[in-house]
Coordinates of C-alpha atoms in Angstrom, one line a residue:
M128 CA -25.8 -81.4 -93.6
G129 CA -26.6 -84.7 -95.4
S130 CA -24.5 -86.6 -97.9
A131 CA -25.5 -84.9 -101.1
I132 CA -22.7 -84.1 -103.5
H133 CA -21.9 -80.3 -103.3
R134 CA -21.9 -78.2 -106.5
N135 CA -20.2 -75.5 -104.5
I136 CA -17.1 -75.8 -102.3
P137 CA -17.9 -78.3 -99.5
D138 CA -17.8 -76.8 -96.1
S139 CA -17.3 -79.1 -93.1
R140 CA -18.3 -76.5 -90.5
G141 CA -20.7 -78.0 -87.9
T142 CA -19.2 -81.5 -88.0
N143 CA -18.2 -82.9 -84.6
V144 CA -14.5 -83.7 -85.4
F145 CA -14.3 -86.2 -82.5
E146 CA -17.3 -88.2 -83.8
A147 CA -15.6 -88.2 -87.2
D148 CA -12.5 -89.7 -85.8
R149 CA -12.9 -93.4 -85.0
S150 CA -9.2 -93.8 -84.6
L151 CA -9.1 -91.2 -81.8
Q152 CA -12.0 -92.9 -80.0
N153 CA -10.3 -96.3 -80.2
L154 CA -6.9 -95.0 -79.1
L155 CA -8.4 -93.3 -76.0
R156 CA -10.0 -96.6 -75.1
A157 CA -6.8 -98.5 -75.7
Y158 CA -4.6 -96.1 -73.6
L159 CA -7.0 -95.0 -70.8
S160 CA -8.5 -96.9 -67.9
A161 CA -12.2 -97.5 -67.9
S162 CA -12.8 -95.1 -65.1
V163 CA -10.9 -92.3 -66.7
Q164 CA -12.7 -93.0 -70.0
A165 CA -16.1 -92.6 -68.3
R166 CA -15.0 -89.3 -66.9
V167 CA -13.4 -87.7 -69.9
L168 CA -15.0 -89.1 -73.1
P169 CA -17.9 -86.7 -72.8
Q170 CA -15.4 -83.9 -72.6
F171 CA -13.8 -85.1 -75.8
E172 CA -17.3 -85.1 -77.4
R173 CA -17.8 -81.5 -76.2
M174 CA -14.4 -80.4 -77.5
G175 CA -15.0 -82.0 -80.8
K176 CA -18.3 -80.1 -81.3
L177 CA -16.6 -76.8 -80.3
V178 CA -13.7 -77.4 -82.7
G179 CA -16.0 -78.1 -85.6
D180 CA -17.8 -74.9 -85.3
R181 CA -17.4 -72.2 -82.6
L182 CA -13.7 -72.5 -82.0
E183 CA -13.1 -72.5 -85.8
R184 CA -15.0 -69.2 -86.1
L185 CA -13.1 -67.7 -83.2
A186 CA -9.7 -68.8 -84.5
L187 CA -10.4 -67.2 -87.9
A188 CA -11.4 -64.0 -86.2
A189 CA -8.4 -63.9 -83.9
D190 CA -6.1 -64.6 -86.8
R191 CA -7.5 -61.6 -88.7
N192 CA -7.2 -59.4 -85.6
P193 CA -3.7 -59.9 -84.0
P194 CA -2.8 -58.5 -80.7
V195 CA -1.8 -54.8 -80.4
L196 CA 0.9 -53.4 -78.0
H197 CA -0.1 -50.1 -76.3
L198 CA 2.7 -48.2 -74.6
R199 CA 0.8 -45.1 -73.3
A200 CA -2.6 -44.0 -72.2
R201 CA -4.3 -41.3 -74.2
N202 CA -3.2 -38.7 -71.6
G203 CA 0.4 -39.7 -72.2
M204 CA 0.9 -41.7 -69.0
P205 CA 2.8 -45.0 -69.3
D206 CA 0.3 -47.8 -69.8
E207 CA 2.1 -50.8 -71.4
R208 CA -0.5 -53.4 -72.2
I209 CA -1.3 -55.9 -75.0
E210 CA -4.8 -55.6 -76.4
K211 CA -6.2 -59.0 -77.4
H212 CA -9.2 -59.6 -79.6
P213 CA -12.4 -60.8 -77.9
A214 CA -12.3 -64.0 -80.0
Y215 CA -8.9 -64.8 -78.5
L216 CA -10.1 -64.1 -75.0
E217 CA -13.0 -66.4 -75.5
M218 CA -10.7 -69.2 -76.7
E219 CA -8.6 -68.7 -73.6
A220 CA -11.7 -69.1 -71.5
H221 CA -12.4 -72.5 -73.2
A222 CA -8.8 -73.8 -73.0
F223 CA -7.7 -72.5 -69.5
G224 CA -11.1 -72.3 -67.9
A225 CA -13.8 -74.7 -69.1
F226 CA -11.3 -77.5 -70.0
G227 CA -8.5 -76.8 -67.5
L228 CA -5.9 -77.8 -70.0
A229 CA -3.1 -76.1 -68.1
A230 CA -4.3 -77.4 -64.7
M231 CA -5.2 -81.0 -65.1
S232 CA -1.7 -82.4 -64.9
H233 CA -0.9 -80.6 -61.6
R234 CA -4.0 -80.8 -59.4
P235 CA -7.2 -82.8 -58.9
G236 CA -10.6 -81.4 -59.6
V237 CA -10.6 -80.9 -63.3
F238 CA -13.8 -82.5 -64.7
G239 CA -14.5 -83.5 -61.1
A240 CA -11.6 -85.9 -60.9
G241 CA -10.3 -86.9 -57.5
D242 CA -6.7 -86.9 -58.7
R243 CA -4.6 -85.4 -61.5
L244 CA -5.6 -86.7 -64.9
P245 CA -3.2 -88.7 -67.0
P246 CA -1.1 -86.7 -69.5
L247 CA -2.9 -88.4 -72.4
V248 CA -6.1 -86.7 -71.5
K249 CA -4.5 -83.3 -71.7
Y250 CA -2.6 -84.0 -74.9
G251 CA -5.7 -85.7 -76.5
L252 CA -7.8 -82.6 -75.8
V253 CA -5.0 -80.3 -77.1
F254 CA -4.8 -82.6 -80.2
L255 CA -8.4 -81.7 -80.8
F256 CA -8.1 -78.0 -79.8
A257 CA -5.2 -77.5 -82.2
Q258 CA -7.4 -78.5 -85.1
A259 CA -9.1 -75.2 -84.7
E260 CA -6.5 -73.0 -83.0
F261 CA -2.8 -73.3 -82.9
G262 CA -1.5 -70.0 -81.5
L263 CA -3.1 -70.2 -78.1
C264 CA -1.6 -73.6 -77.6
C265 CA 1.7 -71.9 -77.0
P266 CA 0.7 -70.0 -73.8
L267 CA -1.2 -73.1 -72.8
S268 CA 1.8 -75.3 -73.2
M269 CA 4.2 -72.8 -71.5
T270 CA 1.9 -72.3 -68.5
D271 CA 1.6 -76.1 -68.1
A272 CA 5.4 -76.6 -68.5
L273 CA 6.3 -73.6 -66.3
T274 CA 4.1 -75.0 -63.5
R275 CA 5.8 -78.4 -63.9
T276 CA 9.3 -76.9 -63.8
L277 CA 8.5 -74.7 -60.8
M278 CA 7.0 -77.6 -58.8
K279 CA 9.9 -79.8 -59.7
F280 CA 12.8 -77.4 -59.0
G281 CA 11.4 -74.4 -57.2
A282 CA 11.7 -73.6 -53.5
P283 CA 8.6 -74.5 -51.4
D284 CA 7.7 -70.9 -50.7
L285 CA 7.8 -70.1 -54.5
V286 CA 5.6 -73.1 -55.2
A287 CA 3.2 -72.1 -52.5
R288 CA 3.0 -68.5 -53.7
Y289 CA 2.2 -69.3 -57.3
A290 CA 0.9 -72.8 -57.9
E291 CA -2.7 -72.1 -57.1
R292 CA -3.0 -69.3 -59.5
L293 CA -1.0 -71.1 -62.3
T294 CA -3.6 -73.9 -62.1
S295 CA -6.7 -71.8 -61.7
Q296 CA -9.7 -72.2 -64.0
D297 CA -11.0 -68.8 -62.9
M298 CA -9.8 -66.5 -65.7
D299 CA -9.7 -63.5 -63.3
A300 CA -7.4 -65.4 -60.9
L301 CA -5.3 -67.3 -63.5
Y302 CA -1.6 -66.6 -63.9
Q303 CA -0.3 -67.6 -67.4
G304 CA 3.3 -68.6 -68.0
A305 CA 6.0 -67.9 -70.5
M306 CA 9.6 -68.8 -71.3
F307 CA 12.1 -66.0 -72.2
M308 CA 15.3 -67.7 -73.5
T309 CA 16.1 -66.6 -77.0
E310 CA 18.6 -63.7 -77.6
Q311 CA 19.9 -62.2 -80.9
A312 CA 23.2 -64.0 -80.5
A313 CA 21.8 -67.0 -78.6
G314 CA 19.1 -68.8 -80.5
S315 CA 19.9 -72.5 -80.8
D316 CA 23.3 -71.7 -79.2
V317 CA 21.9 -71.3 -75.7
G318 CA 25.4 -71.2 -74.2
A319 CA 25.9 -67.7 -75.8
I320 CA 23.2 -66.1 -73.6
D321 CA 24.3 -62.6 -72.4
T322 CA 21.5 -61.7 -70.0
V323 CA 23.1 -61.1 -66.6
A324 CA 21.8 -61.8 -63.1
R325 CA 23.1 -59.7 -60.3
L326 CA 22.5 -60.2 -56.6
E327 CA 21.8 -56.8 -55.2
D328 CA 21.0 -56.4 -51.6
G329 CA 19.9 -60.0 -51.4
V330 CA 17.6 -59.7 -54.4
W331 CA 18.3 -61.1 -57.9
R332 CA 17.9 -58.6 -60.7
L333 CA 18.1 -59.4 -64.4
Y334 CA 19.7 -57.1 -67.1
G335 CA 19.6 -57.8 -70.8
D336 CA 17.5 -58.3 -73.9
K337 CA 15.4 -61.3 -74.9
W338 CA 14.7 -61.4 -78.6
F339 CA 11.7 -63.8 -79.1
C340 CA 9.2 -64.0 -76.2
S341 CA 5.8 -65.5 -76.8
N342 CA 3.1 -64.5 -74.4
P343 CA 5.2 -61.6 -73.3
D344 CA 2.7 -60.2 -70.9
A345 CA 2.3 -63.4 -69.0
A346 CA 2.2 -63.1 -65.2
L347 CA 5.2 -65.3 -64.8
A348 CA 8.1 -66.3 -67.0
M349 CA 11.0 -68.7 -66.8
V350 CA 14.2 -66.9 -67.8
L351 CA 17.8 -68.2 -68.4
A352 CA 20.5 -65.8 -67.3
R353 CA 24.1 -65.8 -66.3
P354 CA 24.9 -64.8 -62.7
E355 CA 27.6 -62.1 -62.8
G356 CA 31.0 -63.7 -63.0
G357 CA 29.5 -67.0 -64.0
A358 CA 31.3 -69.5 -66.2
A359 CA 30.9 -69.3 -70.0
G360 CA 28.6 -71.7 -71.9
T361 CA 25.5 -73.5 -70.6
G362 CA 27.2 -74.5 -67.4
G363 CA 27.2 -70.9 -66.2
L364 CA 23.5 -70.4 -66.6
S365 CA 20.9 -70.3 -63.9
L366 CA 17.1 -70.4 -64.1
F367 CA 15.0 -67.6 -62.7
L368 CA 11.2 -67.0 -62.2
L369 CA 10.3 -63.5 -63.5
P370 CA 7.0 -62.0 -62.2
R371 CA 5.2 -59.4 -64.3
H372 CA 4.2 -57.5 -61.2
L373 CA 5.9 -57.1 -57.8
P374 CA 4.1 -57.9 -54.5
D375 CA 3.0 -54.3 -54.1
G376 CA 1.3 -54.3 -57.5
A377 CA 4.0 -52.3 -59.2
R378 CA 5.2 -53.3 -62.7
N379 CA 8.5 -55.2 -62.6
A380 CA 11.5 -53.5 -64.3
Y381 CA 11.2 -54.9 -67.8
R382 CA 9.4 -53.7 -70.8
I383 CA 8.0 -55.1 -74.0
V384 CA 9.8 -53.3 -76.8
R385 CA 7.6 -54.4 -79.7
L386 CA 5.5 -57.3 -81.0
K387 CA 6.7 -59.6 -83.8
D388 CA 4.9 -59.6 -87.2
K389 CA 4.9 -63.3 -87.7
L390 CA 4.1 -65.7 -90.6
G391 CA 1.8 -67.7 -88.4
T392 CA 0.3 -67.9 -84.9
R393 CA -0.9 -64.4 -85.5
S394 CA -3.6 -64.7 -82.8
M395 CA -1.0 -64.9 -80.0
A396 CA 1.5 -62.1 -79.1
S397 CA 5.2 -62.6 -79.4
G398 CA 7.6 -59.8 -78.5
E399 CA 11.0 -58.5 -77.5
I400 CA 11.7 -57.9 -73.9
Q401 CA 14.2 -55.5 -72.3
L402 CA 15.2 -56.3 -68.7
D403 CA 16.4 -53.4 -66.7
G404 CA 17.1 -54.7 -63.2
A405 CA 13.9 -56.8 -63.1
V406 CA 13.4 -58.7 -59.8
A407 CA 13.5 -62.5 -60.3
H408 CA 13.6 -65.6 -58.1
L409 CA 16.3 -68.2 -58.4
V410 CA 14.8 -71.6 -59.3
G411 CA 16.8 -74.6 -58.2
D412 CA 20.5 -74.7 -57.9
P413 CA 22.8 -72.0 -59.4
G414 CA 24.6 -73.2 -62.5
Q415 CA 21.9 -75.8 -63.2
G416 CA 19.6 -73.5 -65.2
F417 CA 20.0 -75.1 -68.6
R418 CA 19.5 -78.6 -67.2
Q419 CA 16.3 -77.5 -65.4
M420 CA 15.1 -75.5 -68.3
T421 CA 15.6 -78.5 -70.5
D422 CA 12.7 -80.2 -68.7
M423 CA 10.4 -77.3 -69.7
I424 CA 11.8 -77.3 -73.2
N425 CA 11.2 -81.1 -73.6
M426 CA 7.6 -80.7 -72.5
S427 CA 7.2 -77.8 -75.0
R428 CA 8.7 -80.1 -77.7
L429 CA 6.2 -82.8 -77.0
S430 CA 3.4 -80.2 -77.1
N431 CA 4.8 -79.0 -80.4
G432 CA 4.5 -82.6 -81.7
V433 CA 0.9 -82.9 -80.4
R434 CA -0.1 -79.7 -82.1
S435 CA 1.6 -80.8 -85.4
A436 CA -0.3 -84.1 -85.2
G437 CA -3.5 -82.1 -84.6
L438 CA -2.8 -79.9 -87.6
M439 CA -2.2 -83.0 -89.7
R440 CA -5.5 -84.6 -88.6
R441 CA -7.3 -81.4 -89.4
S442 CA -5.8 -81.4 -92.9
V443 CA -6.7 -85.1 -93.4
F444 CA -10.2 -84.6 -92.2
E445 CA -10.8 -81.6 -94.5
T446 CA -9.3 -83.5 -97.4
L447 CA -11.6 -86.5 -96.7
F448 CA -14.6 -84.2 -96.5
I449 CA -13.8 -82.5 -99.8
A450 CA -13.1 -85.8 -101.5
R451 CA -16.5 -87.2 -100.4
N452 CA -18.4 -84.1 -101.4
R453 CA -16.7 -82.6 -104.4
V454 CA -17.2 -83.7 -108.1
A455 CA -14.7 -83.3 -110.9
F456 CA -14.9 -84.8 -114.4
G457 CA -18.2 -86.4 -113.4
R458 CA -16.8 -88.3 -110.5
R459 CA -16.4 -87.7 -106.8
L460 CA -12.8 -86.9 -105.9
Q461 CA -12.7 -89.9 -103.6
D462 CA -13.0 -92.2 -106.6
L463 CA -10.1 -90.6 -108.5
P464 CA -7.0 -92.8 -108.2
L465 CA -4.5 -90.0 -107.8
M466 CA -6.6 -88.3 -105.1
R467 CA -7.0 -91.6 -103.3
R468 CA -3.2 -92.2 -103.3
Q469 CA -2.5 -88.7 -102.1
I470 CA -5.0 -89.0 -99.2
L471 CA -3.6 -92.3 -98.1
K472 CA -0.1 -90.9 -97.9
M473 CA -1.5 -88.0 -95.8
M474 CA -3.4 -90.4 -93.6
V475 CA -0.4 -92.6 -92.8
T476 CA 1.9 -89.7 -92.0
A477 CA -0.8 -88.1 -89.8
E478 CA -1.4 -91.4 -87.9
Q479 CA 2.3 -92.0 -87.4
A480 CA 2.5 -88.6 -85.6
R481 CA -0.6 -89.4 -83.6
S482 CA 0.7 -92.7 -82.4
M483 CA 4.0 -91.3 -81.5
V484 CA 2.6 -88.4 -79.4
F485 CA -0.1 -90.5 -77.7
H486 CA 2.4 -93.2 -76.9
T487 CA 4.9 -90.7 -75.6
A488 CA 2.3 -89.2 -73.3
W489 CA 1.7 -92.8 -72.0
V490 CA 5.5 -93.2 -71.5
L491 CA 5.6 -89.8 -69.8
E492 CA 3.1 -90.9 -67.2
A493 CA 5.3 -93.9 -66.3
A494 CA 8.5 -91.8 -66.3
D495 CA 6.9 -89.3 -63.9
G496 CA 5.9 -92.2 -61.7
G497 CA 9.6 -93.1 -61.2
D498 CA 10.2 -95.6 -64.0
R499 CA 13.8 -94.8 -65.0
H500 CA 13.6 -97.1 -68.1
M501 CA 10.6 -95.1 -69.4
A502 CA 12.4 -91.9 -68.6
S503 CA 15.2 -93.0 -71.0
V504 CA 12.6 -93.9 -73.6
L505 CA 11.0 -90.5 -73.2
R506 CA 14.4 -88.8 -73.6
I507 CA 14.7 -90.0 -77.2
L508 CA 11.1 -90.0 -78.2
T509 CA 10.6 -86.3 -77.5
P510 CA 13.3 -85.0 -79.9
L511 CA 12.3 -87.7 -82.5
I512 CA 8.7 -86.3 -82.5
K513 CA 9.9 -82.7 -82.6
F514 CA 12.1 -83.4 -85.5
R515 CA 9.9 -85.5 -87.8
A516 CA 6.3 -84.8 -86.9
C517 CA 6.7 -81.1 -87.1
R518 CA 8.3 -81.3 -90.5
D519 CA 5.7 -83.7 -91.8
A520 CA 2.9 -81.3 -90.7
R521 CA 4.2 -78.7 -93.3
K522 CA 3.8 -81.2 -96.2
V523 CA 0.4 -82.6 -95.1
A524 CA -1.0 -79.1 -94.5
G525 CA 0.2 -78.0 -98.0
D526 CA -1.4 -81.1 -99.6
A527 CA -4.7 -80.3 -97.9
M528 CA -4.6 -76.7 -99.2
E529 CA -4.1 -78.2 -102.7
A530 CA -7.0 -80.6 -102.3
R531 CA -9.4 -77.6 -101.7
G532 CA -7.9 -75.9 -104.7
G533 CA -7.9 -72.1 -105.2
C534 CA -10.2 -71.6 -102.2
G535 CA -7.6 -73.2 -100.0
Y536 CA -5.4 -70.2 -100.7
I537 CA -8.1 -67.8 -99.5
E538 CA -8.0 -66.6 -95.9
E539 CA -11.8 -67.1 -95.5
W540 CA -10.9 -70.8 -95.1
S541 CA -8.4 -72.2 -92.6
D542 CA -6.1 -74.0 -95.0
A543 CA -3.7 -71.0 -95.3
R544 CA -3.7 -70.4 -91.6
V545 CA -3.1 -74.1 -90.8
L546 CA -0.2 -74.1 -93.3
R547 CA 1.3 -70.9 -91.9
D548 CA 1.0 -72.3 -88.3
A549 CA 2.5 -75.7 -89.4
H550 CA 5.8 -74.0 -90.2
L551 CA 6.4 -72.9 -86.7
G552 CA 6.8 -76.4 -85.3
S553 CA 10.1 -76.9 -87.0
I554 CA 11.5 -73.7 -85.5
W555 CA 10.1 -73.4 -82.0
E556 CA 12.2 -75.1 -79.2
G557 CA 15.0 -75.9 -81.7
T558 CA 15.3 -76.1 -85.4
S559 CA 15.3 -79.4 -87.2
N560 CA 19.1 -79.7 -87.3
I561 CA 19.4 -78.9 -83.6
V562 CA 16.8 -81.4 -82.6
A563 CA 18.2 -84.1 -84.9
L564 CA 21.6 -83.6 -83.3
D565 CA 19.8 -83.9 -79.9
V566 CA 18.6 -87.3 -80.9
A567 CA 22.2 -88.3 -81.6
R568 CA 23.2 -86.8 -78.2
A569 CA 20.6 -88.9 -76.4
V570 CA 22.1 -92.0 -78.0
R571 CA 25.7 -91.2 -77.5
R572 CA 25.6 -89.7 -74.0
E573 CA 22.6 -91.3 -72.3
D574 CA 22.2 -94.7 -74.1
A575 CA 18.6 -93.8 -74.8
L576 CA 18.6 -95.9 -77.9
T577 CA 19.1 -99.1 -75.9
A578 CA 16.1 -98.2 -73.8
L579 CA 14.0 -97.5 -76.9
T580 CA 15.1 -100.8 -78.4
R581 CA 14.1 -102.7 -75.3
H582 CA 10.8 -100.9 -75.2
A583 CA 10.1 -101.6 -78.9
E584 CA 10.8 -105.3 -78.4
R585 CA 8.4 -105.5 -75.5
L586 CA 5.7 -103.8 -77.5
L587 CA 6.2 -106.3 -80.4
D588 CA 6.1 -109.2 -77.9
E589 CA 2.8 -107.9 -76.4
A590 CA 1.3 -107.6 -79.9
E591 CA 1.4 -111.4 -79.9
R592 CA 1.6 -111.7 -83.7
D593 CA 3.9 -114.0 -85.6
G594 CA 2.9 -113.0 -89.1
A595 CA 5.1 -111.5 -91.7
G596 CA 3.9 -108.0 -90.9
I597 CA 5.3 -108.1 -87.4
S598 CA 8.5 -109.7 -88.5
A599 CA 9.1 -107.1 -91.1
I600 CA 8.4 -104.3 -88.6
A601 CA 10.9 -105.8 -86.1
E602 CA 13.5 -106.2 -88.8
A603 CA 13.0 -102.6 -90.0
F604 CA 13.2 -101.3 -86.4
H605 CA 16.5 -103.0 -85.7
R606 CA 18.0 -101.9 -89.0
A607 CA 17.0 -98.3 -88.3
A608 CA 18.3 -98.5 -84.7
G609 CA 21.6 -99.9 -85.9
F610 CA 22.0 -97.1 -88.4
L611 CA 21.3 -94.4 -85.8
D612 CA 23.7 -96.0 -83.3
Q613 CA 26.4 -96.0 -86.0
V614 CA 25.8 -92.4 -87.0
A615 CA 25.5 -91.1 -83.4
N616 CA 28.8 -92.6 -82.4
S617 CA 30.8 -91.6 -85.4
R618 CA 32.8 -88.4 -85.5
D619 CA 32.4 -88.1 -89.3
A620 CA 28.7 -88.9 -89.8
E621 CA 26.9 -85.7 -88.6
A622 CA 25.5 -85.1 -92.1
D623 CA 23.6 -88.4 -91.8
V624 CA 21.9 -87.6 -88.5
R625 CA 18.6 -86.3 -90.0
R626 CA 18.3 -89.4 -92.2
A627 CA 19.0 -91.7 -89.2
A628 CA 16.5 -89.9 -87.0
S629 CA 13.8 -90.1 -89.6
A630 CA 14.4 -93.8 -90.0
V631 CA 14.1 -94.5 -86.3
Y632 CA 11.0 -92.3 -86.1
N633 CA 9.4 -94.2 -88.9
A634 CA 10.3 -97.6 -87.5
T635 CA 9.2 -96.7 -84.0
S636 CA 5.9 -95.4 -85.2
A637 CA 5.4 -98.7 -87.1
V638 CA 6.1 -100.7 -83.9
I639 CA 3.7 -98.6 -81.9
M640 CA 0.9 -98.8 -84.4
A641 CA 1.2 -102.6 -84.5
W642 CA 1.0 -102.7 -80.7
E643 CA -2.0 -100.3 -80.7
D644 CA -3.7 -102.5 -83.3
A645 CA -3.5 -105.5 -81.0
R646 CA -4.8 -103.5 -78.0
I647 CA -7.7 -102.1 -80.0
R648 CA -8.6 -105.6 -81.0
S649 CA -8.5 -106.9 -77.4
L650 CA -9.9 -103.9 -75.5
C651 CA -12.2 -102.0 -77.8
N652 CA -14.4 -104.7 -79.3
D653 CA -13.2 -103.6 -82.7
Q654 CA -12.1 -105.9 -85.5
G655 CA -8.9 -103.7 -85.8
G656 CA -6.4 -104.1 -88.5
D657 CA -6.3 -100.5 -89.5
R658 CA -3.2 -99.5 -87.6
L659 CA -1.4 -102.7 -88.6
V660 CA -2.1 -101.9 -92.2
M661 CA -0.6 -98.4 -91.7
A662 CA 2.4 -99.9 -89.9
D663 CA 3.0 -102.2 -92.9
H664 CA 2.7 -99.2 -95.2
V665 CA 5.3 -97.3 -93.3
V666 CA 7.8 -100.1 -93.5
R667 CA 7.2 -100.8 -97.2
H668 CA 7.2 -97.2 -98.4
K669 CA 9.4 -95.3 -95.9
L670 CA 12.0 -97.9 -94.8
M671 CA 12.5 -100.1 -97.8
P672 CA 14.2 -99.3 -101.1
Q673 CA 11.9 -98.2 -103.9
D674 CA 12.3 -98.5 -107.6
P675 CA 11.3 -95.1 -109.0
L676 CA 10.6 -96.6 -112.4
A677 CA 8.4 -99.5 -111.2
M678 CA 4.6 -99.3 -111.3
A679 CA 3.1 -99.1 -107.8
G680 CA 0.3 -101.6 -108.3
S681 CA -2.8 -101.9 -106.1
D682 CA -2.9 -102.3 -102.3
E683 CA -6.3 -103.7 -101.3
A684 CA -5.7 -103.3 -97.6
A685 CA -4.8 -99.7 -97.9
E686 CA -7.7 -99.0 -100.2
A687 CA -10.0 -100.5 -97.6
L688 CA -8.4 -98.3 -94.9
L689 CA -9.2 -95.2 -97.0
D690 CA -12.8 -96.3 -97.6
A691 CA -13.3 -96.8 -93.8
A692 CA -12.1 -93.3 -93.1
L693 CA -14.4 -91.9 -95.7
R694 CA -17.3 -93.8 -94.1
D695 CA -16.4 -92.3 -90.7
V696 CA -16.7 -88.8 -92.1
A697 CA -20.0 -89.6 -93.8
M698 CA -21.4 -90.9 -90.6
A699 CA -20.3 -87.8 -88.7
E700 CA -21.9 -85.6 -91.5
A701 CA -25.2 -87.4 -91.2
R702 CA -25.5 -86.8 -87.4
P703 CA -27.6 -83.8 -86.5

């Protein structure tokens, strides 16, 4: 590939995106034990190579050839099935099969591990995978989250019946999962669900319509329904496991009405479901369905954040590559002041999201291990990520399209596809308003902000820095936390919830990046400093007042940060 300046449009295909990402390498070493690193880093290398070439080709092909719903065979017999393009099927084989991304959190054996792998391994690999393909990440996430919910709340016989196939890496044996919740009158307002569950001859049967069901032909789906005569609102909902086929092989009594014609995630089928007495299994206690489904939703929200962070990293990488290899007005784009400033803004925003999702995966591991304090931290981090990172991905992806210019608007490249996919994160599993309000709810009802504050203070203490940078970060965090606390506990401040959630997201990301910087210095034999520079940038530019009529001036530390990122891309280009 070399480092020559391109007269034509620079094409990064063939670059190993893991090798080009020194920050990812350092973060994995900072968060994972030495033994886990030895096992999984070669897998990250393998994924990085696939993402930079083969998966990118497959993703473009699958996007151009969306799934097709067939209702009848050519002889007129009923034959409901979704035809998926071979490119999509090959991507499934990589994600579910070769890498075991839906299995590794639930059983040993993936990559030869003697135990389940830490959540960060899964999310780190998905972070890479999403840089090529976003749509398939939904079935991947739902299968993973359904398995978690089933194991957590399901009866032992249900777990025994389905767990092995849900976590299989054999594509012929694998059961994929889905979540059917949304109805026409019940989108964000889950309590308005009309789907009815009736106990008939000792068997639960579901009746109703589900309006937006991704992966609609999945072998198993989690469904919220209201048992006949149940109370109104979320308190009357129960959770059910809906199999696609009955034990005798017959199709269950529900049908796919049509597939959605979507703006993005075109590779993956989403449809409408009509339930006509479909057999289902009660999961957990009656009337606790919404609480139990919330666990699945929260995991899906975290996955949304991971995917959005991955899309932002893809956008930043492409922009760095173009800036290095494209000439305008006799100069490389990387030397043009406006381009440099734009890339730096994109980088900081992308790294905020990465730090937030990686750290939340680390918190999740502790919470699942029984740490109640970390469970409270997780409770607020998840909606914060879903709210802010998913919105930021839209802006960063749009800026990357602009950096490529007119070709970025052409579907031969992935910029348009990435931008289309980026818009989904703000809608899936709760729109921005709903999720911002959930942040406030976590503060008001569950005291999650107190837990986050204690956690942030511990991270800053562990960073062991007394400089002005850390002091400014600490002050910014406490101001943001105080603002959110005031807003969340006021009856008249709902209109400020988004602003308060953004402030705490930004401040928390700065705390985490400062902590990561210290760990990278101590554990990775790295001079560090990069993430502390970004943390300082977040505080100065996103949490402090700005004079819109003042000249910005130069920032030598930030300029050095950008130059280092450009060198990382150059080194990856030079590798065979």
